[in-house]
mmCIF file of C-alpha atoms and ligand atoms in Angstrom:
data_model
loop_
_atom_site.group_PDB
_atom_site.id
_atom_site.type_symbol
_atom_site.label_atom_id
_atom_site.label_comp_id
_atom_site.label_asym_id
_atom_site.label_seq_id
_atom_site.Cartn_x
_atom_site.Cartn_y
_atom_site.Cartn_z
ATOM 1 C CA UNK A 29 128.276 62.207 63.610
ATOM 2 C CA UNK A 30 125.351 60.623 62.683
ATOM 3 C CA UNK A 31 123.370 57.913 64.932
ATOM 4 C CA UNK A 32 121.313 55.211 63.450
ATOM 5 C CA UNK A 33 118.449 55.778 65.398
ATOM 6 C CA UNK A 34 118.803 59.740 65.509
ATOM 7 C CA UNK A 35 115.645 60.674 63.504
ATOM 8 C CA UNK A 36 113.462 57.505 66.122
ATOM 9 C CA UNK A 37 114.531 59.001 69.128
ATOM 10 C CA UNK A 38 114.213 62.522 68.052
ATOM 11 C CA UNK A 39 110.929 61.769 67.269
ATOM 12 C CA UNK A 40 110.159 60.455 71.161
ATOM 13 C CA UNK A 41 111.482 63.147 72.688
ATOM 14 C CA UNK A 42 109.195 65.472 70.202
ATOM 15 C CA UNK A 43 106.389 62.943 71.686
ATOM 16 C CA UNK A 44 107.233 63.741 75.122
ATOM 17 C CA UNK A 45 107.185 67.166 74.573
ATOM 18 C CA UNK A 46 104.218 67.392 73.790
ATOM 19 C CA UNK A 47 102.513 65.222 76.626
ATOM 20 C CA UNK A 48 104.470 67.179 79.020
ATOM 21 C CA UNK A 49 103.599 70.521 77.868
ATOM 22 C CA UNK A 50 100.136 69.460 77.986
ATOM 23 C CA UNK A 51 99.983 67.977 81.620
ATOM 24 C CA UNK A 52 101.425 71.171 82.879
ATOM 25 C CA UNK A 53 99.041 72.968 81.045
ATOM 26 C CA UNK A 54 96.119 71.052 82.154
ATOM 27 C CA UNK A 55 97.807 71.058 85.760
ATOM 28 C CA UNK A 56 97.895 74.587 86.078
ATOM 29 C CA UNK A 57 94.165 75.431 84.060
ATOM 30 C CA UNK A 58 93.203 73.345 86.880
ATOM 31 C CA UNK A 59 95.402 75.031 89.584
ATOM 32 C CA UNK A 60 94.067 78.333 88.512
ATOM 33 C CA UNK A 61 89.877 77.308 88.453
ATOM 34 C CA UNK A 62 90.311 75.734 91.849
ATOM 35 C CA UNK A 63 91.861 78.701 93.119
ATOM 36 C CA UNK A 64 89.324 81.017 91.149
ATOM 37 C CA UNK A 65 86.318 78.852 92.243
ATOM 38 C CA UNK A 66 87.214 78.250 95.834
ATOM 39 C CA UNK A 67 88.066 81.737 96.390
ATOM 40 C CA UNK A 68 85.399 84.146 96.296
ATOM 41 C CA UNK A 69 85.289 87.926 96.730
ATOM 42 C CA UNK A 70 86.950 89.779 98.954
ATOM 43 C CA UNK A 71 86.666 92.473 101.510
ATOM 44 C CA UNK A 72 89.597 94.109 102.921
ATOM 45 C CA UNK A 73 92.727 95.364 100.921
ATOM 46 C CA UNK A 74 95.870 95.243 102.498
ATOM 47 C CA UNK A 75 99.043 97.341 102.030
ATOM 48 C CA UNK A 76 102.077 96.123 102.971
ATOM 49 C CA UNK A 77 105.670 97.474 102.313
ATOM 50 C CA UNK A 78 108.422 94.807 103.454
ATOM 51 C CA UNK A 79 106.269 92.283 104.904
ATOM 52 C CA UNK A 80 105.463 94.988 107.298
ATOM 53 C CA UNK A 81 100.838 95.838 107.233
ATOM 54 C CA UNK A 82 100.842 100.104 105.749
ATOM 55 C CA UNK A 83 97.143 100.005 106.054
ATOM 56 C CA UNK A 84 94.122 97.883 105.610
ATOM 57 C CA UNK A 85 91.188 99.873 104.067
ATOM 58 C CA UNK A 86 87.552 98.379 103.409
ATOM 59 C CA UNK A 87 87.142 97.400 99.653
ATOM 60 C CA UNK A 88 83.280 98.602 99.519
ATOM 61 C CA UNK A 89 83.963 102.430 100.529
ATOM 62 C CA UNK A 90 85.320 104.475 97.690
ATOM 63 C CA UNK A 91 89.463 105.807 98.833
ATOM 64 C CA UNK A 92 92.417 107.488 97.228
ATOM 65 C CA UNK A 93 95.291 106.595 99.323
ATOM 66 C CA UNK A 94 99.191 107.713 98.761
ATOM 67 C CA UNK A 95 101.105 105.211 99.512
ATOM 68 C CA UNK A 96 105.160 106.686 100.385
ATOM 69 C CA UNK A 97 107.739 104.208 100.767
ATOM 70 C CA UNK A 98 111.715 105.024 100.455
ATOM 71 C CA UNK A 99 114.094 106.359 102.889
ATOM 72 C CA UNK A 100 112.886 109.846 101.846
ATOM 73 C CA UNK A 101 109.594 109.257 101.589
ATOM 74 C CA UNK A 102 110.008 109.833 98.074
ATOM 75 C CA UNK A 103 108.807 105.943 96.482
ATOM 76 C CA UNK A 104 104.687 107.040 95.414
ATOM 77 C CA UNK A 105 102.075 104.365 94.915
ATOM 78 C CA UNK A 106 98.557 105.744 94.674
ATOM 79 C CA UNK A 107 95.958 103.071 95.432
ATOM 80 C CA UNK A 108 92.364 103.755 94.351
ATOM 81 C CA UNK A 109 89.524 101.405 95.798
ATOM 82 C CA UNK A 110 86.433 102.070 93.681
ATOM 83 C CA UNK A 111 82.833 100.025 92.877
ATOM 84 C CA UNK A 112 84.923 97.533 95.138
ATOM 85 C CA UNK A 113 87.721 96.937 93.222
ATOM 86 C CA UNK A 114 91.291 98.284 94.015
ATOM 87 C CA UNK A 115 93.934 99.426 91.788
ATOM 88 C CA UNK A 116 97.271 101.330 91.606
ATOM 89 C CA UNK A 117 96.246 104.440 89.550
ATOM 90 C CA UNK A 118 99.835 106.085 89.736
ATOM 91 C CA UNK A 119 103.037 105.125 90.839
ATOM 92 C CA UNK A 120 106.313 106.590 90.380
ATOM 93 C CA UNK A 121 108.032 103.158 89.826
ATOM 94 C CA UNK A 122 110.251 102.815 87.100
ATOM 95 C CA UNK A 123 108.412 100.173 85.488
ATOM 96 C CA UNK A 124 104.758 101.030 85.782
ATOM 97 C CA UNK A 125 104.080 97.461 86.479
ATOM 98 C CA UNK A 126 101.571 97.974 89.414
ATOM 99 C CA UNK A 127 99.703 100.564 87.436
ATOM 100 C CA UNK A 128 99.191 98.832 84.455
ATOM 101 C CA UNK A 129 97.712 95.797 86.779
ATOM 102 C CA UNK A 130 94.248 95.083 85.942
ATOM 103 C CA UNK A 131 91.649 96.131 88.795
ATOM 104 C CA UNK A 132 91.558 93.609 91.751
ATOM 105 C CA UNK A 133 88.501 92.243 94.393
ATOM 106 C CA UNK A 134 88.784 88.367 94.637
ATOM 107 C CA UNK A 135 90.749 86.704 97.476
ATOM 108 C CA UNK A 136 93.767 86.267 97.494
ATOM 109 C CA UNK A 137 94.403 88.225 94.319
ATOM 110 C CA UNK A 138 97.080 90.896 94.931
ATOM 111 C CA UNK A 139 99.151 93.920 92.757
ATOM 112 C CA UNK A 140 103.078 93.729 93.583
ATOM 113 C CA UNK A 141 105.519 96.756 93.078
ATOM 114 C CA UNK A 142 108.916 95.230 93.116
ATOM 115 C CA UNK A 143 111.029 98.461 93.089
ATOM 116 C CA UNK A 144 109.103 99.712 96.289
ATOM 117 C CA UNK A 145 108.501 96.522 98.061
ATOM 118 C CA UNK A 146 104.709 97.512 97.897
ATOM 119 C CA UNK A 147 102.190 94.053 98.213
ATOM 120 C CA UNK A 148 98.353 95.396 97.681
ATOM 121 C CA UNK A 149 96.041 91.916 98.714
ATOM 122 C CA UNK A 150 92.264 91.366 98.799
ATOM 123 C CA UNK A 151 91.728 89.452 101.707
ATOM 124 C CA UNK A 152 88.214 87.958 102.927
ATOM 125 C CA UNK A 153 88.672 88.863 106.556
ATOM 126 C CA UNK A 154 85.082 88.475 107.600
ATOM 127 C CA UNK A 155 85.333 84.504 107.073
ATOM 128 C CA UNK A 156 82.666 83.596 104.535
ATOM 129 C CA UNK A 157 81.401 86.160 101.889
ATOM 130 C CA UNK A 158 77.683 84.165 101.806
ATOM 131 C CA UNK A 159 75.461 86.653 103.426
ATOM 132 C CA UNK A 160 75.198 86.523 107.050
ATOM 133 C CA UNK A 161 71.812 85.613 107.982
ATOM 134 C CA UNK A 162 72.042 85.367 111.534
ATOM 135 C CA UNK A 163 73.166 88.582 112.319
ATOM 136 C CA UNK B 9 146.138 75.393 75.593
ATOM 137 C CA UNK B 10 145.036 76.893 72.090
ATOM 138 C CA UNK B 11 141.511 75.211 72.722
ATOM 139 C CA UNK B 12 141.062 76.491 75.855
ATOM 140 C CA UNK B 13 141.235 79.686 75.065
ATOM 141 C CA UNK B 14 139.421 79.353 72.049
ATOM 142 C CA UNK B 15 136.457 77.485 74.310
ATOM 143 C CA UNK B 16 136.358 80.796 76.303
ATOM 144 C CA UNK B 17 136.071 83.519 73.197
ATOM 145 C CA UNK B 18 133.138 81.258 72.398
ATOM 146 C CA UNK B 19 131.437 81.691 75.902
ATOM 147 C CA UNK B 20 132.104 85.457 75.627
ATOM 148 C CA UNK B 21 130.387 85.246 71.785
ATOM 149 C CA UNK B 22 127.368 83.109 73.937
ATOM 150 C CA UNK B 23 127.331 85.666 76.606
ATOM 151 C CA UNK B 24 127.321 88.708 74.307
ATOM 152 C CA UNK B 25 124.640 87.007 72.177
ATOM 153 C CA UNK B 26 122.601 86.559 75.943
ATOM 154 C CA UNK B 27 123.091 90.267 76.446
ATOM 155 C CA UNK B 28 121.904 91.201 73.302
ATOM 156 C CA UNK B 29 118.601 89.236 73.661
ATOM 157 C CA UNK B 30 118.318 90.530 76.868
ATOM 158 C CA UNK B 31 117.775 94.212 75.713
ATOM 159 C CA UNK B 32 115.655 93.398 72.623
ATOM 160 C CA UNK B 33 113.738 92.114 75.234
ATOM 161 C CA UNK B 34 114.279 95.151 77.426
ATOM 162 C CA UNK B 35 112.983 97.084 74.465
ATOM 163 C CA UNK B 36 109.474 95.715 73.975
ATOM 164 C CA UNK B 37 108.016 95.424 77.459
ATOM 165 C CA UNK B 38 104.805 97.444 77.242
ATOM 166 C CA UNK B 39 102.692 94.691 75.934
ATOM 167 C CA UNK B 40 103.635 91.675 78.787
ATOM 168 C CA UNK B 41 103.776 94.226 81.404
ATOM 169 C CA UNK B 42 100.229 93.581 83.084
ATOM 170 C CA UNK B 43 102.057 91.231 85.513
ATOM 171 C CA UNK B 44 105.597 91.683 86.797
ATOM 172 C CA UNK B 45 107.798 88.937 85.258
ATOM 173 C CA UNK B 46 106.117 87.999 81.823
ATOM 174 C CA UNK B 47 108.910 87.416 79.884
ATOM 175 C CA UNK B 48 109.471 85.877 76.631
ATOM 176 C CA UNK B 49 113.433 84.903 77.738
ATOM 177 C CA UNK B 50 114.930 84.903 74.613
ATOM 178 C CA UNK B 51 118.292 84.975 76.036
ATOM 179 C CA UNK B 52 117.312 81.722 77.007
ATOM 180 C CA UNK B 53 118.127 80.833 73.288
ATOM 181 C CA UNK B 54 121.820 81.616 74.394
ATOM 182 C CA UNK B 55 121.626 79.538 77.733
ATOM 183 C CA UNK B 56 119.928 76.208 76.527
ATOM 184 C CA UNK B 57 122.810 76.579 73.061
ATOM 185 C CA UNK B 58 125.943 77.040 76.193
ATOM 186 C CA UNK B 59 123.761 74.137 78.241
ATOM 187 C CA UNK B 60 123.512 71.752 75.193
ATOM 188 C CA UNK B 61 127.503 72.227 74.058
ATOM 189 C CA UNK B 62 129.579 73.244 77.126
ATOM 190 C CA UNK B 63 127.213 71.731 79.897
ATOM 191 C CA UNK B 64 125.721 73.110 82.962
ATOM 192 C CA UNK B 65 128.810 74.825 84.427
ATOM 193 C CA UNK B 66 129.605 76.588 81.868
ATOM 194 C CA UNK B 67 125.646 77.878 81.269
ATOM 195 C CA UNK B 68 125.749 78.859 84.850
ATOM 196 C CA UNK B 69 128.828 81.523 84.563
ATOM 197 C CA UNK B 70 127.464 82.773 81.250
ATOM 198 C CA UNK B 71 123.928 82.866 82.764
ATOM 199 C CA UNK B 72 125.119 84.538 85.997
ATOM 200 C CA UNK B 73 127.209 87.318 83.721
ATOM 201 C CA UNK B 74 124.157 87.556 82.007
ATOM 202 C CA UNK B 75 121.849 88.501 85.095
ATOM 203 C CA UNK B 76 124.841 90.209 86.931
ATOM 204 C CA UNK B 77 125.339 92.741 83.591
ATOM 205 C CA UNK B 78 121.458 93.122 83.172
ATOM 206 C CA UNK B 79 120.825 93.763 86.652
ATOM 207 C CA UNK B 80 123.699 96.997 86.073
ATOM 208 C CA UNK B 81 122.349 98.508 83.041
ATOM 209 C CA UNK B 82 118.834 97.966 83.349
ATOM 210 C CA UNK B 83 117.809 97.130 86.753
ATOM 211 C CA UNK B 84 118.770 97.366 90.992
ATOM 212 C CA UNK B 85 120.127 95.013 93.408
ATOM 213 C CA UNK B 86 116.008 93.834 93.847
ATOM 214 C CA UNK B 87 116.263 92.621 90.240
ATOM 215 C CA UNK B 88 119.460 90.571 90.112
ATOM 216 C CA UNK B 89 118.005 88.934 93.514
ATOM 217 C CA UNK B 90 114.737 87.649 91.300
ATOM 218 C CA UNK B 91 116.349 87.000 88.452
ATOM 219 C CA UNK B 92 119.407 85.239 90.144
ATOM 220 C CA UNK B 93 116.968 83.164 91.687
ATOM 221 C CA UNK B 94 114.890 82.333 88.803
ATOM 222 C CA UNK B 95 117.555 81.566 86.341
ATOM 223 C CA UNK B 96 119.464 79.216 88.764
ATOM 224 C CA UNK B 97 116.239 77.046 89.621
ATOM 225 C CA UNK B 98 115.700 77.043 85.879
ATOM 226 C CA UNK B 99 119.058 75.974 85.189
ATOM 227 C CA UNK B 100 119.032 73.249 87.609
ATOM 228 C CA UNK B 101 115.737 71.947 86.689
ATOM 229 C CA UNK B 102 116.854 72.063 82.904
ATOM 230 C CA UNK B 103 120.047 70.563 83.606
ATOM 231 C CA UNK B 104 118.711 67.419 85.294
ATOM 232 C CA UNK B 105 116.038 67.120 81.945
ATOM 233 C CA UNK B 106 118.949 67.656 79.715
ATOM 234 C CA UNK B 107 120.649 64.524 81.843
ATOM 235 C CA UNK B 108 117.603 62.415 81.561
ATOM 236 C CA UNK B 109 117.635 63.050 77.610
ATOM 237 C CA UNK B 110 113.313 61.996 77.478
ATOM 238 C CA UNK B 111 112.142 65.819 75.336
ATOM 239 C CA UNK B 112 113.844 67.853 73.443
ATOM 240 C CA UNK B 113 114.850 71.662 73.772
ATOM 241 C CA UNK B 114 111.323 72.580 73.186
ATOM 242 C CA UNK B 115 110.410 70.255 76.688
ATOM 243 C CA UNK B 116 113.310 71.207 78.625
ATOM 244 C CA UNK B 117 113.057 75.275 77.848
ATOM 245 C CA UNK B 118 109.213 75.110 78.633
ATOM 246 C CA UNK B 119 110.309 73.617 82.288
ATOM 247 C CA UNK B 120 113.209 76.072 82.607
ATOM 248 C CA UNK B 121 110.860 78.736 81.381
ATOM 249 C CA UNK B 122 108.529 77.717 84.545
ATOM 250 C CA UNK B 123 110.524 77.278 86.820
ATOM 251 C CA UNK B 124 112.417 80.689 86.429
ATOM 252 C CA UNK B 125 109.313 82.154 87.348
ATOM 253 C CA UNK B 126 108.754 79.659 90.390
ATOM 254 C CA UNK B 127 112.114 80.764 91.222
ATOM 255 C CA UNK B 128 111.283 84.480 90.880
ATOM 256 C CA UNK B 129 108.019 84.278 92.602
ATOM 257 C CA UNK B 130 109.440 82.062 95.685
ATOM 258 C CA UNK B 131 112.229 85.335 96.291
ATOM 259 C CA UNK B 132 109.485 87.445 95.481
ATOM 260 C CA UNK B 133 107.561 85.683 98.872
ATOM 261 C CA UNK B 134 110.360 85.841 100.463
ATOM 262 C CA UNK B 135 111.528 89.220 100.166
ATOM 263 C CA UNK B 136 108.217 91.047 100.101
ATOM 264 C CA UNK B 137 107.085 88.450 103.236
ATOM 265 C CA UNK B 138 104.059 87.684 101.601
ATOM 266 C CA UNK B 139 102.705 84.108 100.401
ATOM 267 C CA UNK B 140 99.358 85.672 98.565
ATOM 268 C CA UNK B 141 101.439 85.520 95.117
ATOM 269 C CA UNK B 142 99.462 82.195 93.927
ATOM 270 C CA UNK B 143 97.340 83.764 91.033
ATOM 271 C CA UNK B 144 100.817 85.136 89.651
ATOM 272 C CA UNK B 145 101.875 81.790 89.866
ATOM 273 C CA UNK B 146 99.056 80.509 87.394
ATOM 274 C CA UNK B 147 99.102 83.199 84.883
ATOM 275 C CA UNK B 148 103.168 82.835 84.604
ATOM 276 C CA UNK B 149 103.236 79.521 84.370
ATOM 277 C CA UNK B 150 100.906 79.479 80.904
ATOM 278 C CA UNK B 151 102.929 82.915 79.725
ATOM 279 C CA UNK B 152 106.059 81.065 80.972
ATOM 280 C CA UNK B 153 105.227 77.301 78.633
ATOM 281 C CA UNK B 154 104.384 79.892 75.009
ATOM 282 C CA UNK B 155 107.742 81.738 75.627
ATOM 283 C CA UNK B 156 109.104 78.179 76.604
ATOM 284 C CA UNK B 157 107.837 76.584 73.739
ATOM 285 C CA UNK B 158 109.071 79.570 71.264
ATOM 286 C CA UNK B 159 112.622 79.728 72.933
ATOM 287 C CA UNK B 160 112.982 75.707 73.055
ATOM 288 C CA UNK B 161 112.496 75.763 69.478
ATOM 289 C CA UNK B 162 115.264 78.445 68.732
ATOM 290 C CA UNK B 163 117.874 76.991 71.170
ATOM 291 C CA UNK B 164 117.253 73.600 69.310
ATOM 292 C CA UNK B 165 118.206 75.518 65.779
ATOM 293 C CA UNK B 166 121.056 77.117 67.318
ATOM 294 C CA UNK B 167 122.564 73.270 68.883
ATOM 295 C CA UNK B 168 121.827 71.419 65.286
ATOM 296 C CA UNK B 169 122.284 74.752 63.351
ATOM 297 C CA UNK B 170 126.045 75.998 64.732
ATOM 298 C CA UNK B 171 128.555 72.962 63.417
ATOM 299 C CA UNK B 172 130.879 71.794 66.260
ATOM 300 C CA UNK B 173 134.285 72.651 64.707
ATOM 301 C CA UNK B 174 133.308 76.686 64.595
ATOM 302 C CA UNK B 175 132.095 76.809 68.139
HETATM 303 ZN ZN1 LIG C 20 105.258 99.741 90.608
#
């Protein structure tokens, strides 16, 4: 079956493509500055496991903690904080996703486990990360 | 009668063909593994071809066979939950594009290609109880509009490509 104005059409919707691909793309470069701009560094990592807080550790003094999730205990994530940044530096996962994570310290950013329902976030919980003058 | 169940050794062919992308893609993780969820979604090729010549019903079984036989061999009941979620916002959202007939595959796999992984990420807040997944959000959806882009392409082929009387 061939339309008259197959080829003209085809042609527009090639045209559209193109604008929509790049309006998303400029949407979301956009997306992603404000949200790297707006949000500095953080402070605080927190561990969660099910929605439910494992442990909140400071991200400017050095730690190796084991995180142990599972019914047996037996789920492993280690989380290093170091030179205040925190990563997952072994985990027993099976697909290494959290561990291969890049190093994280700004707000907001965070390193997901799926298989063991681990969430690591850098949160700024002492409000503004300007130095505090006053006190 | 004949046609029927001729219609439905096709869909099996589209499904098997899903499957089969599936593990290639299963097979070459280790270089979009920095964040959970990069994905090229080449079986994707398979959905938009069912999408284009069946319609959005029949994507949706072979999509949810797909996910359902993936989720077995490869991955646990946590996986079919994201991906479940992902492909069925991505079907929708391609389904209504492929209704309004303005882009082409390329368009309409590059918005099914994001929204799968709004659709993963949104279960992913939901079961982990956390809303701090924004920055994933960013990085997938530029991943998510090159494999979109790449997969759009194919699917197109495989709609003009395959002639209508053999499938
Ligand atoms: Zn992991």
């Amino acid at each position: 079956m061939n339309r008259p104005n197959h080829a003209a059409s085809d042609g527009r919707r090639r045209r559209n493509d193109w604008i929509f691909i790049l309006s998303l793309l400029l949407v979301v470069s956009l997306a992603g500055l404000a949200l790297f701009f707006l949000r500095g560094v953080g402070d605080t990592v927190i561990v969660t496991v099910d929605g439910v807080i494992y442990g909140t550790y400071p991200l400017d003094r050095d730690i190796t903690v084991e995180i142990r999730t599972g019914d047996e205990e037996q789920n492993r994530n280690v989380l290093v904080i170091r030179e205040g940044k925190a990563r997952v530096e072994e985990a027993t996962c099976p697909d290494g996703i959290c561990a291969a994570h890049k190093p994280i310290s700004r707000e907001g950013e965070s390193i997901v486990c799926l298989p063991h329902r681990v969430v690591i976030t850098v949160h700024a919980e002492n409000g503004d990360q300007e130095p505090d003058i006053i006190a | 009668m004949r046609h029927t169940s001729r219609k439905l050794a096709y869909l099996g062919l589209c499904t098997a063909v899903a499957l089969i992308l599936a593990y290639v893609e299963v097979l070459l993780p280790p270089l979009y593994s920095a964040v959970p969820g990069i994905k090229l979604g080449l079986s994707n090729i398979a959905i938009i071809f069912v999408l284009y010549r069946y319609g959005v019903r029949h994507a949706a079984v072979v999509s949810f066979v797909r996910i359902a036989v993936v989720s077995i061999l490869f991955g646990n009941p946590m996986t079919f939950a994201y991906s479940a979620a992902g492909a069925a916002l991505s079907l929708l959202v391609m389904a209504i594009l492929r209704r309004m007939d303005v882009l082409s595959t390329v368009g309409v796999s590059v918005a099914g290609g994001v929204f799968h992984n709004v659709g993963q990420i949104l279960m992913a807040m939901w079961l982990l109880g956390t809303a701090e997944l924004g920055y994933y959000l960013i990085v997938l959806a530029i991943t998510g509009t090159v494999s979109g882009i790449f997969v759009g392409l194919c699917g197109g082929m495989a709609v003009k490509r395959i002639p209508m009387r053999n499938i």
